[in-house]
């Protein structure tokens, strides 16, 4: 009788309490794959420059329809998978701990920025949401290179150099 009155009394989680529904799983997977592929080929040592512009779009479009944690996971995963294009290079020139920092720090920042974008979108502040990524990402890159002895190494702007016109 007690388990009927209190569904949390049993050890089973009701099927309706899933944190993400099947439609959201599809959106998550598609956004993750598209964004990760665009980051992977749009950045690195031989980037396809225009993919860098498209890379964040699947994540930004999916963000308002997902939970805060799912959005953070999606953005972090997409950027991390895309940044793996530099793994073999980074492993040659930096120690493992620094390679991991180089991989995860920008991913955390991107996930944080996407979470802020999501918050603005959910509050109907579309103009603020539109400028969240370019403003905060530019601020992050400026602060990261402000006092660095390596200056702007790793900056996304390098993916836009030596571009051939379409």
PDB file of C-alpha atoms in Angstrom:
ATOM      1  CA  UNK A   1       0.000   0.000   0.000  1.00  0.00           C
ATOM      2  CA  UNK A   2       2.803   2.414   0.877  1.00  0.00           C
ATOM      3  CA  UNK A   3       4.471   1.954  -2.504  1.00  0.00           C
ATOM      4  CA  UNK A   4       1.219   2.925  -4.256  1.00  0.00           C
ATOM      5  CA  UNK A   5       0.975   6.143  -2.270  1.00  0.00           C
ATOM      6  CA  UNK A   6       4.649   7.029  -2.565  1.00  0.00           C
ATOM      7  CA  UNK A   7       6.183   6.024  -5.918  1.00  0.00           C
ATOM      8  CA  UNK A   8       9.650   6.879  -4.564  1.00  0.00           C
ATOM      9  CA  UNK A   9       9.307   4.215  -1.861  1.00  0.00           C
ATOM     10  CA  UNK A  10      10.113   1.464  -4.343  1.00  0.00           C
ATOM     11  CA  UNK A  11      13.521   0.941  -5.882  1.00  0.00           C
ATOM     12  CA  UNK A  12      12.205   1.263  -9.425  1.00  0.00           C
ATOM     13  CA  UNK A  13      12.230   4.548 -11.309  1.00  0.00           C
ATOM     14  CA  UNK A  14       8.975   5.146 -13.198  1.00  0.00           C
ATOM     15  CA  UNK A  15       9.375   5.225 -16.995  1.00  0.00           C
ATOM     16  CA  UNK A  16       7.839   8.698 -17.149  1.00  0.00           C
ATOM     17  CA  UNK A  17      10.678  10.122 -15.049  1.00  0.00           C
ATOM     18  CA  UNK A  18      13.404   9.696 -17.645  1.00  0.00           C
ATOM     19  CA  UNK A  19      15.650  12.779 -17.737  1.00  0.00           C
ATOM     20  CA  UNK A  20      15.502  12.944 -21.538  1.00  0.00           C
ATOM     21  CA  UNK A  21      12.870  11.679 -23.981  1.00  0.00           C
ATOM     22  CA  UNK A  22      13.595   9.795 -27.243  1.00  0.00           C
ATOM     23  CA  UNK A  23      13.058  12.920 -29.363  1.00  0.00           C
ATOM     24  CA  UNK A  24      15.602  14.802 -27.291  1.00  0.00           C
ATOM     25  CA  UNK A  25      18.047  11.914 -27.621  1.00  0.00           C
ATOM     26  CA  UNK A  26      17.820  12.171 -31.406  1.00  0.00           C
ATOM     27  CA  UNK A  27      18.318  15.951 -31.272  1.00  0.00           C
ATOM     28  CA  UNK A  28      21.266  15.460 -28.900  1.00  0.00           C
ATOM     29  CA  UNK A  29      22.979  12.871 -31.115  1.00  0.00           C
ATOM     30  CA  UNK A  30      22.435  14.781 -34.378  1.00  0.00           C
ATOM     31  CA  UNK A  31      23.643  18.073 -32.879  1.00  0.00           C
ATOM     32  CA  UNK A  32      26.642  16.337 -31.282  1.00  0.00           C
ATOM     33  CA  UNK A  33      27.708  14.615 -34.504  1.00  0.00           C
ATOM     34  CA  UNK A  34      27.203  17.639 -36.777  1.00  0.00           C
ATOM     35  CA  UNK A  35      28.929  20.048 -34.429  1.00  0.00           C
ATOM     36  CA  UNK A  36      31.831  17.711 -33.621  1.00  0.00           C
ATOM     37  CA  UNK A  37      32.486  17.035 -37.312  1.00  0.00           C
ATOM     38  CA  UNK A  38      32.401  20.740 -38.108  1.00  0.00           C
ATOM     39  CA  UNK A  39      34.766  21.564 -35.205  1.00  0.00           C
ATOM     40  CA  UNK A  40      37.076  18.700 -36.197  1.00  0.00           C
ATOM     41  CA  UNK A  41      37.461  19.738 -39.830  1.00  0.00           C
ATOM     42  CA  UNK A  42      36.978  23.473 -39.274  1.00  0.00           C
ATOM     43  CA  UNK A  43      39.891  23.831 -36.854  1.00  0.00           C
ATOM     44  CA  UNK A  44      43.347  22.359 -36.512  1.00  0.00           C
ATOM     45  CA  UNK A  45      46.426  22.544 -38.681  1.00  0.00           C
ATOM     46  CA  UNK A  46      44.594  22.372 -42.028  1.00  0.00           C
ATOM     47  CA  UNK A  47      41.121  23.813 -41.374  1.00  0.00           C
ATOM     48  CA  UNK A  48      38.212  24.162 -43.747  1.00  0.00           C
ATOM     49  CA  UNK A  49      37.530  27.710 -42.592  1.00  0.00           C
ATOM     50  CA  UNK A  50      33.798  27.947 -43.233  1.00  0.00           C
ATOM     51  CA  UNK A  51      33.077  24.892 -41.058  1.00  0.00           C
ATOM     52  CA  UNK A  52      34.312  26.870 -38.058  1.00  0.00           C
ATOM     53  CA  UNK A  53      31.436  29.302 -38.604  1.00  0.00           C
ATOM     54  CA  UNK A  54      28.880  26.475 -38.767  1.00  0.00           C
ATOM     55  CA  UNK A  55      30.270  24.330 -35.948  1.00  0.00           C
ATOM     56  CA  UNK A  56      28.431  25.895 -32.980  1.00  0.00           C
ATOM     57  CA  UNK A  57      25.055  26.188 -34.766  1.00  0.00           C
ATOM     58  CA  UNK A  58      23.682  22.655 -34.141  1.00  0.00           C
ATOM     59  CA  UNK A  59      24.447  22.977 -30.426  1.00  0.00           C
ATOM     60  CA  UNK A  60      23.008  26.492 -30.165  1.00  0.00           C
ATOM     61  CA  UNK A  61      19.810  25.470 -31.975  1.00  0.00           C
ATOM     62  CA  UNK A  62      19.351  22.359 -29.817  1.00  0.00           C
ATOM     63  CA  UNK A  63      20.141  24.068 -26.496  1.00  0.00           C
ATOM     64  CA  UNK A  64      16.728  25.634 -25.692  1.00  0.00           C
ATOM     65  CA  UNK A  65      14.951  22.284 -26.106  1.00  0.00           C
ATOM     66  CA  UNK A  66      17.243  20.397 -23.751  1.00  0.00           C
ATOM     67  CA  UNK A  67      17.819  20.514 -20.007  1.00  0.00           C
ATOM     68  CA  UNK A  68      20.652  22.556 -18.533  1.00  0.00           C
ATOM     69  CA  UNK A  69      22.793  19.487 -17.819  1.00  0.00           C
ATOM     70  CA  UNK A  70      22.096  17.919 -21.208  1.00  0.00           C
ATOM     71  CA  UNK A  71      22.955  21.177 -22.973  1.00  0.00           C
ATOM     72  CA  UNK A  72      26.220  21.474 -21.045  1.00  0.00           C
ATOM     73  CA  UNK A  73      27.092  17.852 -21.861  1.00  0.00           C
ATOM     74  CA  UNK A  74      26.237  18.343 -25.536  1.00  0.00           C
ATOM     75  CA  UNK A  75      28.359  21.476 -25.903  1.00  0.00           C
ATOM     76  CA  UNK A  76      31.270  20.021 -23.942  1.00  0.00           C
ATOM     77  CA  UNK A  77      31.171  16.771 -25.922  1.00  0.00           C
ATOM     78  CA  UNK A  78      30.911  18.410 -29.333  1.00  0.00           C
ATOM     79  CA  UNK A  79      33.804  20.785 -28.714  1.00  0.00           C
ATOM     80  CA  UNK A  80      35.969  18.089 -27.101  1.00  0.00           C
ATOM     81  CA  UNK A  81      35.415  15.610 -29.932  1.00  0.00           C
ATOM     82  CA  UNK A  82      36.150  18.335 -32.472  1.00  0.00           C
ATOM     83  CA  UNK A  83      39.331  19.348 -30.658  1.00  0.00           C
ATOM     84  CA  UNK A  84      40.693  15.822 -30.893  1.00  0.00           C
ATOM     85  CA  UNK A  85      42.024  16.791 -34.334  1.00  0.00           C
ATOM     86  CA  UNK A  86      44.999  18.365 -32.525  1.00  0.00           C
ATOM     87  CA  UNK A  87      45.624  15.464 -30.129  1.00  0.00           C
ATOM     88  CA  UNK A  88      48.529  13.899 -32.030  1.00  0.00           C
ATOM     89  CA  UNK A  89      50.213  17.280 -32.489  1.00  0.00           C
ATOM     90  CA  UNK A  90      49.674  18.400 -28.904  1.00  0.00           C
ATOM     91  CA  UNK A  91      50.997  15.092 -27.553  1.00  0.00           C
ATOM     92  CA  UNK A  92      54.288  15.677 -29.401  1.00  0.00           C
ATOM     93  CA  UNK A  93      54.855  19.245 -28.199  1.00  0.00           C
ATOM     94  CA  UNK A  94      53.287  19.229 -24.714  1.00  0.00           C
ATOM     95  CA  UNK A  95      53.187  16.855 -21.731  1.00  0.00           C
ATOM     96  CA  UNK A  96      50.037  14.791 -21.235  1.00  0.00           C
ATOM     97  CA  UNK A  97      48.628  16.933 -18.407  1.00  0.00           C
ATOM     98  CA  UNK A  98      48.937  20.069 -20.543  1.00  0.00           C
ATOM     99  CA  UNK A  99      47.416  18.322 -23.559  1.00  0.00           C
ATOM    100  CA  UNK A 100      44.396  17.448 -21.411  1.00  0.00           C
ATOM    101  CA  UNK A 101      44.110  21.061 -20.227  1.00  0.00           C
ATOM    102  CA  UNK A 102      44.378  22.294 -23.825  1.00  0.00           C
ATOM    103  CA  UNK A 103      41.598  19.873 -24.763  1.00  0.00           C
ATOM    104  CA  UNK A 104      39.202  20.407 -21.857  1.00  0.00           C
ATOM    105  CA  UNK A 105      39.551  24.082 -20.883  1.00  0.00           C
ATOM    106  CA  UNK A 106      38.094  25.523 -24.113  1.00  0.00           C
ATOM    107  CA  UNK A 107      35.432  22.788 -24.063  1.00  0.00           C
ATOM    108  CA  UNK A 108      34.333  23.875 -20.586  1.00  0.00           C
ATOM    109  CA  UNK A 109      34.221  27.514 -21.674  1.00  0.00           C
ATOM    110  CA  UNK A 110      32.196  26.632 -24.780  1.00  0.00           C
ATOM    111  CA  UNK A 111      29.748  24.590 -22.674  1.00  0.00           C
ATOM    112  CA  UNK A 112      29.393  27.483 -20.215  1.00  0.00           C
ATOM    113  CA  UNK A 113      28.770  29.977 -23.037  1.00  0.00           C
ATOM    114  CA  UNK A 114      26.155  27.700 -24.628  1.00  0.00           C
ATOM    115  CA  UNK A 115      24.445  27.374 -21.240  1.00  0.00           C
ATOM    116  CA  UNK A 116      24.246  31.169 -21.001  1.00  0.00           C
ATOM    117  CA  UNK A 117      22.883  31.291 -24.563  1.00  0.00           C
ATOM    118  CA  UNK A 118      20.228  28.728 -23.557  1.00  0.00           C
ATOM    119  CA  UNK A 119      19.210  30.818 -20.563  1.00  0.00           C
ATOM    120  CA  UNK A 120      18.746  33.925 -22.691  1.00  0.00           C
ATOM    121  CA  UNK A 121      16.741  31.975 -25.274  1.00  0.00           C
ATOM    122  CA  UNK A 122      14.432  30.513 -22.618  1.00  0.00           C
ATOM    123  CA  UNK A 123      13.779  34.005 -21.248  1.00  0.00           C
ATOM    124  CA  UNK A 124      12.963  35.287 -24.738  1.00  0.00           C
ATOM    125  CA  UNK A 125      16.063  37.504 -24.896  1.00  0.00           C
ATOM    126  CA  UNK A 126      16.996  36.553 -28.436  1.00  0.00           C
ATOM    127  CA  UNK A 127      19.249  39.541 -29.107  1.00  0.00           C
ATOM    128  CA  UNK A 128      21.357  38.801 -26.037  1.00  0.00           C
ATOM    129  CA  UNK A 129      21.461  35.124 -26.960  1.00  0.00           C
ATOM    130  CA  UNK A 130      22.669  36.035 -30.454  1.00  0.00           C
ATOM    131  CA  UNK A 131      25.673  37.938 -29.139  1.00  0.00           C
ATOM    132  CA  UNK A 132      26.516  35.603 -26.244  1.00  0.00           C
ATOM    133  CA  UNK A 133      28.872  33.316 -28.169  1.00  0.00           C
ATOM    134  CA  UNK A 134      30.872  35.910 -30.117  1.00  0.00           C
ATOM    135  CA  UNK A 135      31.266  38.290 -27.172  1.00  0.00           C
ATOM    136  CA  UNK A 136      32.129  35.726 -24.499  1.00  0.00           C
ATOM    137  CA  UNK A 137      34.349  33.643 -26.779  1.00  0.00           C
ATOM    138  CA  UNK A 138      36.291  36.729 -27.848  1.00  0.00           C
ATOM    139  CA  UNK A 139      36.673  37.722 -24.194  1.00  0.00           C
ATOM    140  CA  UNK A 140      37.893  34.214 -23.314  1.00  0.00           C
ATOM    141  CA  UNK A 141      40.481  34.207 -26.083  1.00  0.00           C
ATOM    142  CA  UNK A 142      41.645  37.706 -25.190  1.00  0.00           C
ATOM    143  CA  UNK A 143      42.056  36.824 -21.514  1.00  0.00           C
ATOM    144  CA  UNK A 144      43.726  33.511 -22.310  1.00  0.00           C
ATOM    145  CA  UNK A 145      46.335  35.174 -24.524  1.00  0.00           C
ATOM    146  CA  UNK A 146      46.666  38.440 -22.620  1.00  0.00           C
ATOM    147  CA  UNK A 147      49.660  37.399 -20.520  1.00  0.00           C
ATOM    148  CA  UNK A 148      50.557  34.131 -22.223  1.00  0.00           C
ATOM    149  CA  UNK A 149      54.149  33.625 -23.312  1.00  0.00           C
ATOM    150  CA  UNK A 150      52.696  31.745 -26.292  1.00  0.00           C
ATOM    151  CA  UNK A 151      50.578  34.740 -27.281  1.00  0.00           C
ATOM    152  CA  UNK A 152      47.650  33.713 -29.479  1.00  0.00           C
ATOM    153  CA  UNK A 153      48.592  30.076 -30.073  1.00  0.00           C
ATOM    154  CA  UNK A 154      45.402  28.033 -30.371  1.00  0.00           C
ATOM    155  CA  UNK A 155      43.195  31.017 -31.185  1.00  0.00           C
ATOM    156  CA  UNK A 156      40.220  30.200 -33.437  1.00  0.00           C
ATOM    157  CA  UNK A 157      41.086  33.193 -35.609  1.00  0.00           C
ATOM    158  CA  UNK A 158      43.943  31.161 -37.103  1.00  0.00           C
ATOM    159  CA  UNK A 159      41.369  28.904 -38.751  1.00  0.00           C
ATOM    160  CA  UNK A 160      40.304  31.887 -40.873  1.00  0.00           C
ATOM    161  CA  UNK A 161      43.734  32.686 -42.308  1.00  0.00           C
ATOM    162  CA  UNK A 162      44.860  31.945 -45.856  1.00  0.00           C
ATOM    163  CA  UNK A 163      41.310  31.311 -46.993  1.00  0.00           C
ATOM    164  CA  UNK A 164      40.592  30.985 -50.667  1.00  0.00           C
ATOM    165  CA  UNK A 165      37.463  32.770 -51.841  1.00  0.00           C
ATOM    166  CA  UNK A 166      34.531  30.501 -52.617  1.00  0.00           C
TER     167      UNK A 166
END
